[in-house]
C-alpha cells in the first residue's frame, strides 16, 4: 500500500492546482513513451495515475483522507460489466465506522425510527476515448430499490399498520439474562422479529413482503462533460436505492471507464501521438497529413527534422470540463528509414553518402551480403 500524497510528491495540504501540476510533471517524467517502455517506469506511471484519479476528485480525496486506500479501493471496481455494483461494500465500510450503517437508528432513545437510508449504487460506464474527450450523453439502465406502490413503502398490507414489536416492545433489542459465577450477565442483541426496527408487520404487503421496497429498472440519461479521464466519477444525489420506511435515498455514482485510443494518448489535458515522416521529407522538409480527433491537419516538417522532435498544435488537445480552453496536441516525429530499395535508389543514396564522406557497406560485398549468402 503506497501513500498517494508521497506518490505525487505533494504534502497533504496541497491544493488542486498543486496536485495537478505535480501530476503533469511526474506523468511527463514517467510516461512509457519517454522511457522506452521500461517496466519500472510503466508501473510508476500507473501508480501516479491512480493517485491522481483519487486526489484530483474532492469526493474521493476526502474519502481517502478519512479511510485510507480502503475507502477508495472499491470505487475502482472490476470487470467490464457496466452495471456491476460496488456501493454495497462501501456502505458496509461506513457501517464499520458508524455502527450498523443506520444513522437514523439512534439506539439510545426508546422511540427508534424504522427509517433506513438507501444504499449507494455504483456503476461503471464504458466510454470510447473520443466521446470522453469531447463529452457525450448516455442512457443507462439503473436497477434500484424503489418505494413499493402498493403499500406506499410502509410494508404493511392495505388497511393494516405496523404495530409495536411484540417480542421487544419496540426497543429493537433483545436482552438475555444469564446467571454466571460472577452474577447476572445481561447481553443485548438485535431483535430477530423486527430486525431492530421496534415495529412488527403482522400482515405484510403481498407485493414487497413487508420490505416497503421493490426493485425497479429505470433509464437515466448521464450527461458527461468533455475532458473527463478514466476513473472519473459523477455523483447523482438521491438516485441510488430508495430508503426503507421513509428513509432518504442513497446516491448513484457513475465511474467512467475510458477505452484506450489506437493513435492518441492523454497526458493531462494534452493529446499525444506520433507521426511517421519519410527520411527524405525529414531531410529536405515537406508536409505530412495527420488525421486528428478534429479532422485533417498538416504537419509541417522543416528541413533537417530529427526523429523524436515534437510539433505542438495549440488548442487541439482535450477540452477542459468547465468549457474553458483546451490542451494541446503533441505530435512526435518518427523518421522512417527507407527499406526495399531498388538498384537506382541504392545507387543514389550511395552517391549521397560518398558526397558526405559517410562510410557505407561496399557495393556487392561486405558483412551483410556475406550473412545473406550464408543463408541467414
Ligand atoms: Zn408493499
Ligand atoms: Zn422487535
CSV table of N, CA and C in Angstrom, one decimal, residues 27-160:
chain,number,residue,atom,x,y,z
A,27,UNK,N,3.9,12.7,-14.7
A,27,UNK,CA,3.4,11.9,-15.8
A,27,UNK,C,4.3,12.1,-17.0
A,28,UNK,N,4.8,13.3,-17.2
A,28,UNK,CA,5.7,13.5,-18.3
A,28,UNK,C,7.0,12.7,-18.1
A,29,UNK,N,7.4,12.7,-16.8
A,29,UNK,CA,8.7,12.1,-16.4
A,29,UNK,C,8.6,10.6,-16.6
A,30,UNK,N,7.5,10.0,-16.2
A,30,UNK,CA,7.4,8.5,-16.2
A,30,UNK,C,6.6,7.9,-17.3
A,31,UNK,N,6.1,8.8,-18.3
A,31,UNK,CA,5.3,8.3,-19.3
A,31,UNK,C,6.0,7.2,-20.1
A,32,UNK,N,5.4,6.0,-20.4
A,32,UNK,CA,6.1,4.9,-21.1
A,32,UNK,C,6.7,5.4,-22.4
A,33,UNK,N,6.1,6.4,-23.1
A,33,UNK,CA,6.6,6.8,-24.4
A,33,UNK,C,8.0,7.4,-24.2
A,34,UNK,N,8.3,8.1,-23.1
A,34,UNK,CA,9.6,8.7,-23.0
A,34,UNK,C,10.6,7.8,-22.2
A,35,UNK,N,10.1,6.6,-21.8
A,35,UNK,CA,11.0,5.7,-21.1
A,35,UNK,C,11.3,4.4,-21.8
A,36,UNK,N,11.0,4.4,-23.1
A,36,UNK,CA,11.3,3.2,-23.9
A,36,UNK,C,10.6,2.0,-23.3
A,37,UNK,N,9.4,2.2,-22.8
A,37,UNK,CA,8.6,1.1,-22.3
A,37,UNK,C,9.3,0.4,-21.1
A,38,UNK,N,10.1,1.0,-20.4
A,38,UNK,CA,10.7,0.5,-19.2
A,38,UNK,C,9.7,0.1,-18.2
A,39,UNK,N,9.6,-1.2,-17.8
A,39,UNK,CA,8.5,-1.7,-16.9
A,39,UNK,C,8.4,-1.0,-15.6
A,40,UNK,N,9.6,-0.6,-15.0
A,40,UNK,CA,9.5,0.1,-13.7
A,40,UNK,C,8.9,1.4,-13.9
A,41,UNK,N,9.2,2.2,-14.9
A,41,UNK,CA,8.6,3.5,-15.2
A,41,UNK,C,7.1,3.3,-15.5
A,42,UNK,N,6.7,2.2,-16.2
A,42,UNK,CA,5.3,2.0,-16.6
A,42,UNK,C,4.5,1.8,-15.3
A,43,UNK,N,5.1,1.0,-14.4
A,43,UNK,CA,4.5,0.7,-13.1
A,43,UNK,C,4.3,2.0,-12.3
A,44,UNK,N,5.3,2.8,-12.3
A,44,UNK,CA,5.3,4.1,-11.5
A,44,UNK,C,4.2,5.0,-12.1
A,45,UNK,N,4.2,5.0,-13.5
A,45,UNK,CA,3.2,5.8,-14.2
A,45,UNK,C,1.8,5.4,-13.8
A,46,UNK,N,1.6,4.1,-13.7
A,46,UNK,CA,0.3,3.6,-13.3
A,46,UNK,C,-0.1,4.1,-11.9
A,47,UNK,N,0.8,3.9,-11.0
A,47,UNK,CA,0.6,4.3,-9.6
A,47,UNK,C,0.3,5.8,-9.5
A,48,UNK,N,1.0,6.6,-10.3
A,48,UNK,CA,0.8,8.1,-10.3
A,48,UNK,C,-0.6,8.4,-10.8
A,49,UNK,N,-1.0,7.7,-11.8
A,49,UNK,CA,-2.3,7.9,-12.4
A,49,UNK,C,-3.4,7.5,-11.4
A,50,UNK,N,-3.2,6.4,-10.6
A,50,UNK,CA,-4.1,6.0,-9.6
A,50,UNK,C,-4.2,7.1,-8.6
A,51,UNK,N,-3.1,7.5,-8.1
A,51,UNK,CA,-3.0,8.5,-7.0
A,51,UNK,C,-3.8,9.8,-7.5
A,52,UNK,N,-3.5,10.2,-8.7
A,52,UNK,CA,-4.1,11.4,-9.2
A,52,UNK,C,-5.6,11.3,-9.4
A,53,UNK,N,-6.1,10.1,-9.8
A,53,UNK,CA,-7.5,9.9,-10.0
A,53,UNK,C,-8.3,10.1,-8.7
A,54,UNK,N,-7.6,9.8,-7.6
A,54,UNK,CA,-8.2,9.9,-6.3
A,54,UNK,C,-8.1,11.3,-5.8
A,55,UNK,N,-6.8,11.8,-5.8
A,55,UNK,CA,-6.6,13.1,-5.1
A,55,UNK,C,-7.1,14.3,-5.9
A,56,UNK,N,-7.4,14.1,-7.2
A,56,UNK,CA,-8.0,15.2,-8.0
A,56,UNK,C,-9.5,15.3,-7.9
A,57,UNK,N,-10.1,14.3,-7.3
A,57,UNK,CA,-11.5,14.3,-7.1
A,57,UNK,C,-11.8,14.6,-5.6
A,58,UNK,N,-12.4,15.8,-5.3
A,58,UNK,CA,-12.6,16.2,-3.9
A,58,UNK,C,-13.3,15.1,-3.1
A,59,UNK,N,-14.3,14.5,-3.7
A,59,UNK,CA,-15.1,13.5,-3.0
A,59,UNK,C,-14.2,12.3,-2.6
A,60,UNK,N,-13.5,11.8,-3.6
A,60,UNK,CA,-12.6,10.6,-3.4
A,60,UNK,C,-11.5,11.0,-2.5
A,61,UNK,N,-11.0,12.2,-2.6
A,61,UNK,CA,-9.8,12.6,-1.8
A,61,UNK,C,-10.2,12.6,-0.3
A,62,UNK,N,-11.4,13.1,-0.1
A,62,UNK,CA,-11.9,13.2,1.3
A,62,UNK,C,-12.0,11.8,1.9
A,63,UNK,N,-12.6,10.9,1.0
A,63,UNK,CA,-12.7,9.5,1.5
A,63,UNK,C,-11.4,8.9,1.8
A,64,UNK,N,-10.4,9.2,0.9
A,64,UNK,CA,-9.1,8.7,1.1
A,64,UNK,C,-8.4,9.2,2.3
A,65,UNK,N,-8.6,10.5,2.6
A,65,UNK,CA,-8.1,11.1,3.8
A,65,UNK,C,-8.6,10.5,5.0
A,66,UNK,N,-9.9,10.1,5.0
A,66,UNK,CA,-10.6,9.6,6.1
A,66,UNK,C,-10.3,8.1,6.3
A,67,UNK,N,-10.4,7.3,5.3
A,67,UNK,CA,-10.4,5.9,5.4
A,67,UNK,C,-9.1,5.2,4.8
A,68,UNK,N,-8.3,6.0,4.2
A,68,UNK,CA,-7.1,5.5,3.5
A,68,UNK,C,-7.5,4.8,2.2
A,69,UNK,N,-6.6,3.9,1.7
A,69,UNK,CA,-6.9,3.3,0.4
A,69,UNK,C,-8.1,2.5,0.4
A,70,UNK,N,-8.5,1.9,1.5
A,70,UNK,CA,-9.7,1.0,1.6
A,70,UNK,C,-10.9,1.8,1.2
A,71,UNK,N,-10.9,3.1,1.5
A,71,UNK,CA,-12.1,4.0,1.3
A,71,UNK,C,-12.4,4.2,-0.2
A,72,UNK,N,-11.3,4.1,-1.0
A,72,UNK,CA,-11.5,4.3,-2.4
A,72,UNK,C,-11.2,3.1,-3.3
A,73,UNK,N,-10.7,2.0,-2.6
A,73,UNK,CA,-10.4,0.8,-3.4
A,73,UNK,C,-11.6,0.2,-4.1
A,74,UNK,N,-12.7,0.1,-3.4
A,74,UNK,CA,-13.9,-0.4,-4.0
A,74,UNK,C,-14.4,0.4,-5.2
A,75,UNK,N,-14.1,1.7,-5.2
A,75,UNK,CA,-14.5,2.6,-6.3
A,75,UNK,C,-13.9,2.3,-7.6
A,76,UNK,N,-12.7,1.7,-7.5
A,76,UNK,CA,-12.0,1.4,-8.8
A,76,UNK,C,-12.8,0.3,-9.5
A,77,UNK,N,-13.5,-0.5,-8.8
A,77,UNK,CA,-14.3,-1.5,-9.5
A,77,UNK,C,-13.5,-2.6,-10.2
A,78,UNK,N,-14.2,-3.5,-10.8
A,78,UNK,CA,-13.5,-4.6,-11.5
A,78,UNK,C,-14.5,-5.0,-12.6
A,79,UNK,N,-13.9,-5.6,-13.7
A,79,UNK,CA,-14.7,-6.2,-14.7
A,79,UNK,C,-15.3,-5.2,-15.6
A,80,UNK,N,-15.8,-5.7,-16.7
A,80,UNK,CA,-16.3,-4.7,-17.8
A,80,UNK,C,-17.8,-4.5,-17.6
A,81,UNK,N,-18.4,-5.2,-16.7
A,81,UNK,CA,-19.9,-5.1,-16.6
A,81,UNK,C,-20.3,-3.7,-16.1
A,82,UNK,N,-20.9,-3.0,-17.0
A,82,UNK,CA,-21.2,-1.6,-16.6
A,82,UNK,C,-22.2,-1.5,-15.5
A,83,UNK,N,-22.9,-2.6,-15.1
A,83,UNK,CA,-23.9,-2.5,-14.1
A,83,UNK,C,-23.4,-3.2,-12.8
A,84,UNK,N,-22.2,-3.5,-12.7
A,84,UNK,CA,-21.7,-4.2,-11.5
A,84,UNK,C,-21.7,-3.1,-10.4
A,85,UNK,N,-22.1,-3.6,-9.2
A,85,UNK,CA,-22.2,-2.6,-8.1
A,85,UNK,C,-21.0,-2.7,-7.2
A,86,UNK,N,-20.6,-1.6,-6.7
A,86,UNK,CA,-19.6,-1.6,-5.6
A,86,UNK,C,-20.0,-0.8,-4.4
A,87,UNK,N,-21.3,-0.3,-4.5
A,87,UNK,CA,-21.8,0.5,-3.4
A,87,UNK,C,-21.9,-0.2,-2.1
A,88,UNK,N,-22.4,-1.4,-2.2
A,88,UNK,CA,-22.7,-2.2,-1.0
A,88,UNK,C,-21.4,-2.3,-0.1
A,89,UNK,N,-20.3,-2.6,-0.7
A,89,UNK,CA,-19.1,-2.8,0.1
A,89,UNK,C,-18.7,-1.5,0.8
A,90,UNK,N,-19.0,-0.3,0.1
A,90,UNK,CA,-18.6,0.9,0.7
A,90,UNK,C,-19.6,1.2,1.9
A,91,UNK,N,-20.8,0.9,1.7
A,91,UNK,CA,-21.8,1.1,2.8
A,91,UNK,C,-21.4,0.2,4.0
A,92,UNK,N,-20.9,-1.0,3.6
A,92,UNK,CA,-20.5,-1.9,4.7
A,92,UNK,C,-19.4,-1.2,5.5
A,93,UNK,N,-18.5,-0.6,4.7
A,93,UNK,CA,-17.4,0.1,5.4
A,93,UNK,C,-17.8,1.2,6.3
A,94,UNK,N,-18.8,2.0,5.8
A,94,UNK,CA,-19.4,3.0,6.6
A,94,UNK,C,-20.0,2.4,7.9
A,95,UNK,N,-20.6,1.3,7.7
A,95,UNK,CA,-21.2,0.6,8.8
A,95,UNK,C,-20.2,0.3,9.9
A,96,UNK,N,-19.0,-0.1,9.5
A,96,UNK,CA,-18.0,-0.4,10.5
A,96,UNK,C,-17.6,0.9,11.3
A,97,UNK,N,-17.7,2.0,10.7
A,97,UNK,CA,-17.3,3.3,11.4
A,97,UNK,C,-18.4,3.9,12.2
A,98,UNK,N,-19.6,3.8,11.7
A,98,UNK,CA,-20.7,4.5,12.3
A,98,UNK,C,-21.6,3.5,13.1
A,99,UNK,N,-21.4,2.2,12.9
A,99,UNK,CA,-22.1,1.3,13.7
A,99,UNK,C,-23.5,1.0,13.1
A,100,UNK,N,-23.5,-0.1,12.3
A,100,UNK,CA,-24.8,-0.5,11.8
A,100,UNK,C,-25.2,0.1,10.5
A,101,UNK,N,-24.6,1.2,10.1
A,101,UNK,CA,-24.9,1.8,8.8
A,101,UNK,C,-26.3,2.4,8.9
A,102,UNK,N,-26.9,2.6,10.0
A,102,UNK,CA,-28.2,3.1,10.1
A,102,UNK,C,-28.2,4.4,10.9
A,103,UNK,N,-27.9,5.6,10.2
A,103,UNK,CA,-27.8,6.8,11.0
A,103,UNK,C,-29.0,7.3,11.7
A,104,UNK,N,-30.2,6.6,11.4
A,104,UNK,CA,-31.4,7.1,11.9
A,104,UNK,C,-31.9,6.1,13.1
A,105,UNK,N,-31.1,5.1,13.3
A,105,UNK,CA,-31.5,4.1,14.3
A,105,UNK,C,-31.3,4.7,15.7
A,106,UNK,N,-30.3,5.5,15.8
A,106,UNK,CA,-30.0,6.0,17.2
A,106,UNK,C,-29.7,4.9,18.2
A,107,UNK,N,-30.6,4.3,18.7
A,107,UNK,CA,-30.3,3.2,19.6
A,107,UNK,C,-30.5,3.6,21.1
A,108,UNK,N,-30.2,4.8,21.4
A,108,UNK,CA,-30.4,5.3,22.8
A,108,UNK,C,-31.8,5.6,23.1
A,109,UNK,N,-32.6,6.1,22.2
A,109,UNK,CA,-33.9,6.5,22.5
A,109,UNK,C,-34.9,5.3,22.4
A,110,UNK,N,-36.0,5.4,23.1
A,110,UNK,CA,-36.9,4.3,23.1
A,110,UNK,C,-37.7,4.3,21.8
A,111,UNK,N,-37.9,5.5,21.3
A,111,UNK,CA,-38.7,5.6,20.0
A,111,UNK,C,-37.8,5.6,18.8
A,112,UNK,N,-37.3,4.4,18.5
A,112,UNK,CA,-36.5,4.2,17.3
A,112,UNK,C,-37.3,4.4,16.1
A,113,UNK,N,-36.6,5.1,15.1
A,113,UNK,CA,-37.3,5.2,13.8
A,113,UNK,C,-37.0,4.0,13.0
A,114,UNK,N,-37.9,3.6,12.2
A,114,UNK,CA,-37.7,2.4,11.3
A,114,UNK,C,-36.9,2.8,10.1
A,115,UNK,N,-36.9,4.2,9.8
A,115,UNK,CA,-36.3,4.7,8.6
A,115,UNK,C,-34.9,4.2,8.4
A,116,UNK,N,-34.6,3.8,7.2
A,116,UNK,CA,-33.2,3.4,6.8
A,116,UNK,C,-32.8,4.1,5.5
A,117,UNK,N,-31.6,4.7,5.5
A,117,UNK,CA,-31.1,5.3,4.3
A,117,UNK,C,-30.9,4.3,3.3
A,118,UNK,N,-31.2,4.6,2.0
A,118,UNK,CA,-31.0,3.7,0.9
A,118,UNK,C,-29.5,3.6,0.6
A,119,UNK,N,-29.1,2.5,0.0
A,119,UNK,CA,-27.7,2.2,-0.3
A,119,UNK,C,-27.2,3.0,-1.5
A,120,UNK,N,-26.0,3.2,-1.5
A,120,UNK,CA,-25.4,3.9,-2.7
A,120,UNK,C,-25.2,2.8,-3.8
A,121,UNK,N,-25.5,3.2,-5.1
A,121,UNK,CA,-25.3,2.4,-6.2
A,121,UNK,C,-24.1,2.9,-7.0
A,122,UNK,N,-23.2,2.0,-7.3
A,122,UNK,CA,-22.1,2.3,-8.1
A,122,UNK,C,-22.1,1.6,-9.4
A,123,UNK,N,-21.9,2.3,-10.5
A,123,UNK,CA,-21.8,1.6,-11.8
A,123,UNK,C,-20.7,2.1,-12.6
A,124,UNK,N,-20.2,1.2,-13.4
A,124,UNK,CA,-19.1,1.7,-14.3
A,124,UNK,C,-19.7,1.8,-15.7
A,125,UNK,N,-19.3,2.9,-16.4
A,125,UNK,CA,-19.8,3.2,-17.7
A,125,UNK,C,-18.6,3.3,-18.7
A,126,UNK,N,-18.6,2.4,-19.7
A,126,UNK,CA,-17.5,2.3,-20.6
A,126,UNK,C,-17.8,3.4,-21.7
A,127,UNK,N,-16.7,4.1,-22.0
A,127,UNK,CA,-16.8,5.2,-23.0
A,127,UNK,C,-15.7,5.1,-24.0
A,128,UNK,N,-16.0,5.3,-25.3
A,128,UNK,CA,-14.9,5.4,-26.3
A,128,UNK,C,-14.1,6.6,-26.0
A,129,UNK,N,-12.8,6.5,-26.3
A,129,UNK,CA,-11.8,7.6,-26.0
A,129,UNK,C,-12.3,9.0,-26.5
A,130,UNK,N,-12.8,9.0,-27.7
A,130,UNK,CA,-13.1,10.3,-28.4
A,130,UNK,C,-14.4,10.9,-27.7
A,131,UNK,N,-15.3,10.1,-27.3
A,131,UNK,CA,-16.5,10.6,-26.6
A,131,UNK,C,-16.1,11.2,-25.2
A,132,UNK,N,-15.2,10.6,-24.6
A,132,UNK,CA,-14.7,11.1,-23.3
A,132,UNK,C,-14.0,12.4,-23.5
A,133,UNK,N,-13.3,12.6,-24.5
A,133,UNK,CA,-12.6,13.8,-24.8
A,133,UNK,C,-13.6,15.0,-25.1
A,134,UNK,N,-14.5,14.7,-25.9
A,134,UNK,CA,-15.4,15.8,-26.3
A,134,UNK,C,-16.7,15.9,-25.5
A,135,UNK,N,-16.9,14.9,-24.6
A,135,UNK,CA,-18.2,14.9,-23.8
A,135,UNK,C,-19.3,14.2,-24.6
A,136,UNK,N,-20.3,13.7,-23.9
A,136,UNK,CA,-21.3,13.0,-24.6
A,136,UNK,C,-22.5,12.8,-23.6
A,137,UNK,N,-23.6,12.2,-24.1
A,137,UNK,CA,-24.6,11.8,-23.1
A,137,UNK,C,-25.0,10.4,-23.4
A,138,UNK,N,-25.3,9.6,-22.3
A,138,UNK,CA,-25.6,8.2,-22.5
A,138,UNK,C,-26.8,7.9,-21.7
A,139,UNK,N,-27.6,7.0,-22.2
A,139,UNK,CA,-28.7,6.4,-21.4
A,139,UNK,C,-28.2,5.2,-20.8
A,140,UNK,N,-28.4,5.1,-19.5
A,140,UNK,CA,-28.0,3.9,-18.8
A,140,UNK,C,-29.2,3.3,-18.0
A,141,UNK,N,-29.2,2.0,-17.9
A,141,UNK,CA,-30.3,1.3,-17.2
A,141,UNK,C,-29.8,1.1,-15.8
A,142,UNK,N,-30.7,1.6,-14.9
A,142,UNK,CA,-30.4,1.5,-13.4
A,142,UNK,C,-31.4,0.6,-12.8
A,143,UNK,N,-30.9,-0.4,-12.1
A,143,UNK,CA,-31.8,-1.3,-11.3
A,143,UNK,C,-31.6,-0.9,-9.8
A,144,UNK,N,-32.7,-0.3,-9.3
A,144,UNK,CA,-32.6,0.2,-7.9
A,144,UNK,C,-33.9,-0.1,-7.1
A,145,UNK,N,-33.7,-0.1,-5.8
A,145,UNK,CA,-34.9,-0.3,-5.0
A,145,UNK,C,-35.8,1.0,-5.0
A,146,UNK,N,-37.1,0.8,-5.2
A,146,UNK,CA,-38.0,1.9,-5.3
A,146,UNK,C,-39.1,1.7,-4.2
A,147,UNK,N,-39.7,2.8,-3.8
A,147,UNK,CA,-40.8,2.6,-2.8
A,147,UNK,C,-42.0,1.8,-3.4
A,148,UNK,N,-42.4,0.8,-2.7
A,148,UNK,CA,-43.5,-0.1,-3.2
A,148,UNK,C,-44.8,0.7,-3.3
A,149,UNK,N,-45.3,0.6,-4.5
A,149,UNK,CA,-46.5,1.4,-4.8
A,149,UNK,C,-47.7,1.0,-4.1
A,150,UNK,N,-47.8,-0.3,-3.8
A,150,UNK,CA,-49.0,-0.9,-3.2
A,150,UNK,C,-49.2,-0.5,-1.8
A,151,UNK,N,-48.1,-0.5,-1.0
A,151,UNK,CA,-48.2,-0.1,0.4
A,151,UNK,C,-47.6,1.3,0.7
A,152,UNK,N,-47.2,2.0,-0.3
A,152,UNK,CA,-46.6,3.3,-0.2
A,152,UNK,C,-45.4,3.2,0.7
A,153,UNK,N,-44.7,2.1,0.8
A,153,UNK,CA,-43.5,2.0,1.5
A,153,UNK,C,-43.6,1.6,2.9
A,154,UNK,N,-44.8,1.4,3.4
A,154,UNK,CA,-45.0,1.0,4.8
A,154,UNK,C,-44.6,-0.4,5.1
A,155,UNK,N,-44.8,-1.3,4.0
A,155,UNK,CA,-44.6,-2.7,4.2
A,155,UNK,C,-45.8,-3.5,4.7
A,156,UNK,N,-46.8,-2.7,5.1
A,156,UNK,CA,-48.0,-3.4,5.7
A,156,UNK,C,-49.1,-3.5,4.7
A,157,UNK,N,-49.8,-4.6,4.7
A,157,UNK,CA,-51.0,-4.8,3.9
A,157,UNK,C,-52.0,-3.7,4.0
A,158,UNK,N,-52.7,-3.3,2.9
A,158,UNK,CA,-53.6,-2.2,3.0
A,158,UNK,C,-54.6,-2.4,4.0
A,159,UNK,N,-54.9,-1.4,4.8
A,159,UNK,CA,-55.9,-1.5,5.9
A,159,UNK,C,-55.2,-1.9,7.2
A,160,UNK,N,-54.0,-2.2,7.2
A,160,UNK,CA,-53.3,-2.6,8.4
A,160,UNK,C,-52.1,-1.6,8.6
